Amino acid sequence: MNFSVQKTNWKKVRTGAVAFFHAEDKRDIRNSLKTLGRNSVSTAVETLLEAGDMAGKKDELLIVYPRKSEAAAKRVFFVGMGKKEKLSLETVRRASARAAKKAQTMKAKSLAIQMPQVPGASGAEIAAAVVEGTMLGLYKFDKFFKKEEPKVPIDNVIIIEDNGSLHGSSTAEVKAAIQEAELVTAATLFARDMENEPSNNKYPEILGNWAKDVGKEYGFKVTVFGPKELQANKMVGILGVNQGSAKEGRFIIMEYRGGPKKDAAPIILVGKGITFDTGGISIKPAPGMGEMKGDMSGAATVIATMKAVASLKLPLNVIGLVSSAENMPSGTAMRPGDVLTYANGLSVEVDNTDAEGRLVLADALIWADQYKPKSVIDLATLTGACVIALGHVTTGMMGTDTSMMERLKVAGEVTYERVCELPIYDEYDELIKSDVADIKNVGGRWAGAITAAMFLKRFTNYPWVHLDIAGTAISDTAGDYIPKGGTGVGVRLLTQMLKEEANA
Ligand code: BES
Ligand code: MN
Ligand code: ZN
């Protein structure tokens, strides 16, 4: 799909559809009418308005067909964006997704979008939101379906603006923003593909291969540990959790050193890569267990963010670490009551084999220490408790790096991949005390998202942030640009934060 920007009048664009976005607001609709000029389309709009059938509500999409003599486009879409006070880049993403999906079902090969107005946003930012909404909205995980008819993809999206103002951005700025958004969104779709891949095709070795492929493509170093290196480095979490699986565990190290000083303190991203979580001997109930193919979403986010960072050539040092295992019950599986002694000397009683994410993450958090990191951010589909607390709306955030958490909050608003901070007060430490080891891997009924973080905290002695994406990485309902299944959450969030870091 090719995106471009053109200063031109809508009537001149030869395309399957031209889309106008407007808010639920008379003046906004009048503005669209002004841009339309006087012709059969504007007459139809007047009629629709009089009938009360066009209001700009957020689920509205009306189609008008222009006379051939009046416009080069086949159709004109009028896409509602909802309440004027709530207009934002997010409304633009959603409207773009709905327009693109409609154009796709009508087999249009191209789509022009009249650049919408968003108070306070530049043309560059608006164009980026159009790209994101379009690409994310058209995403389908359909590789397993029998192909009945060939797909007719939209291959051209043109952002148009006829008065040439581009809301305060130059054409070059808009073009650059489009290109960046394409790269970051492509990485997000890559994360979705990894998340959605079924676990008969996806086990730790495959995650390692995906990471290596990214490293080869962009020319940075990727190292993958198998059983021998896991043993040698006492990565008892990965080995223990993977013990019941017929597959081998992996630890993945991705090193992108794009900073002006190659040895400057890096930012480290850590991902939970459980390629399937049955719960192990503490086995999960059957309903919904299939969702646990997505229990490697943290890893997918890390691998895909490394791709985004490298493709943007950000002048930063970023290291991606992934702990990967398959959590299966079997005669060789780890048992509740087993004790693991980690490489840093800390011992852990495994009270519940279904709390496996924190066990594998601990290996990565210990490993991260040797880089003397500026900050370590881990991402994990870690707890059902986080979903109970926050639903599917926002990611849970906990940690010790308060300035990084502030920056992630800002990046969360910009990308709409929002994060919500939960406390990690010392009192919660009481809940993971064990009778037989230094700590245990579950904290009981209360504050489950927090006790998981308290566990992780014990393995960090550098500025650290934990993002629990259990509720946001896997979607059970389809939104405008978030389909059912893997969402790729975190890629846009982290890349936005890293872009800001690079500019600082
Ligand atoms: N992968 C799950 C958490 C999860 C649940 C992710 C729902 C996405 C959706 C994790 O490994 C897990 O099983 N956590 C347990 C922890 C408990 C045993 C302390 C949970 O949340 O029930
Ligand atoms: Mn589990
Ligand atoms: Zn899990």
mmCIF file of N, CA and C and ligand atoms in Angstrom, residues 272 274 276-279 284 292 295-296 327 353-358 381-383, ligand 3:
data_model
loop_
_atom_site.group_PDB
_atom_site.id
_atom_site.type_symbol
_atom_site.label_atom_id
_atom_site.label_comp_id
_atom_site.label_asym_id
_atom_site.label_seq_id
_atom_site.Cartn_x
_atom_site.Cartn_y
_atom_site.Cartn_z
ATOM 1 N N LYS A 272 7.935 -11.202 27.702
ATOM 2 C CA LYS A 272 7.518 -12.556 28.099
ATOM 3 C C LYS A 272 7.151 -13.325 26.842
ATOM 4 N N ILE A 274 6.003 -16.750 26.391
ATOM 5 C CA ILE A 274 5.410 -18.077 26.596
ATOM 6 C C ILE A 274 4.596 -18.407 25.331
ATOM 7 N N PHE A 276 2.925 -21.009 24.520
ATOM 8 C CA PHE A 276 1.590 -21.457 24.909
ATOM 9 C C PHE A 276 1.577 -21.671 26.416
ATOM 10 N N ASP A 277 0.516 -21.207 27.048
ATOM 11 C CA ASP A 277 0.411 -21.324 28.504
ATOM 12 C C ASP A 277 -0.793 -22.192 28.876
ATOM 13 N N THR A 278 -0.516 -23.489 29.131
ATOM 14 C CA THR A 278 -1.599 -24.370 29.602
ATOM 15 C C THR A 278 -1.827 -24.176 31.093
ATOM 16 N N GLY A 279 -0.853 -23.524 31.744
ATOM 17 C CA GLY A 279 -0.845 -23.453 33.199
ATOM 18 C C GLY A 279 0.129 -24.462 33.788
ATOM 19 N N LYS A 284 -4.893 -24.844 33.509
ATOM 20 C CA LYS A 284 -6.003 -23.917 33.342
ATOM 21 C C LYS A 284 -7.264 -24.658 32.911
ATOM 22 N N MET A 292 -4.303 -18.481 24.969
ATOM 23 C CA MET A 292 -2.951 -18.478 25.541
ATOM 24 C C MET A 292 -1.857 -18.705 24.504
ATOM 25 N N ASP A 295 0.282 -15.697 24.649
ATOM 26 C CA ASP A 295 1.005 -15.401 25.892
ATOM 27 C C ASP A 295 2.469 -15.019 25.617
ATOM 28 N N MET A 296 2.776 -14.855 24.338
ATOM 29 C CA MET A 296 4.114 -14.379 23.940
ATOM 30 C C MET A 296 4.010 -12.955 23.391
ATOM 31 N N ASN A 327 4.703 -23.626 28.337
ATOM 32 C CA ASN A 327 4.295 -24.104 29.667
ATOM 33 C C ASN A 327 3.320 -25.264 29.531
ATOM 34 N N THR A 353 2.267 -23.398 39.123
ATOM 35 C CA THR A 353 3.041 -23.425 37.858
ATOM 36 C C THR A 353 2.401 -22.541 36.794
ATOM 37 N N ASP A 354 1.186 -22.034 37.085
ATOM 38 C CA ASP A 354 0.539 -21.121 36.129
ATOM 39 C C ASP A 354 1.041 -19.682 36.288
ATOM 40 N N ALA A 355 1.777 -19.419 37.348
ATOM 41 C CA ALA A 355 2.410 -18.095 37.472
ATOM 42 C C ALA A 355 3.820 -18.223 36.903
ATOM 43 N N GLU A 356 3.879 -18.589 35.610
ATOM 44 C CA GLU A 356 5.154 -18.910 34.960
ATOM 45 C C GLU A 356 5.833 -17.704 34.333
ATOM 46 N N GLY A 357 5.025 -16.695 33.994
ATOM 47 C CA GLY A 357 5.598 -15.534 33.305
ATOM 48 C C GLY A 357 6.691 -14.874 34.112
ATOM 49 N N ARG A 358 6.407 -14.625 35.397
ATOM 50 C CA ARG A 358 7.387 -13.969 36.267
ATOM 51 C C ARG A 358 8.634 -14.823 36.428
ATOM 52 N N THR A 381 2.036 -10.430 29.213
ATOM 53 C CA THR A 381 0.642 -10.791 29.489
ATOM 54 C C THR A 381 0.694 -11.557 30.804
ATOM 55 N N LEU A 382 0.822 -10.804 31.901
ATOM 56 C CA LEU A 382 1.258 -11.449 33.145
ATOM 57 C C LEU A 382 0.141 -11.955 34.034
ATOM 58 N N THR A 383 -0.931 -11.159 34.203
ATOM 59 C CA THR A 383 -1.937 -11.588 35.181
ATOM 60 C C THR A 383 -3.384 -11.352 34.736
HETATM 61 ZN ZN ZN B 3 1.178 -16.906 31.151
#
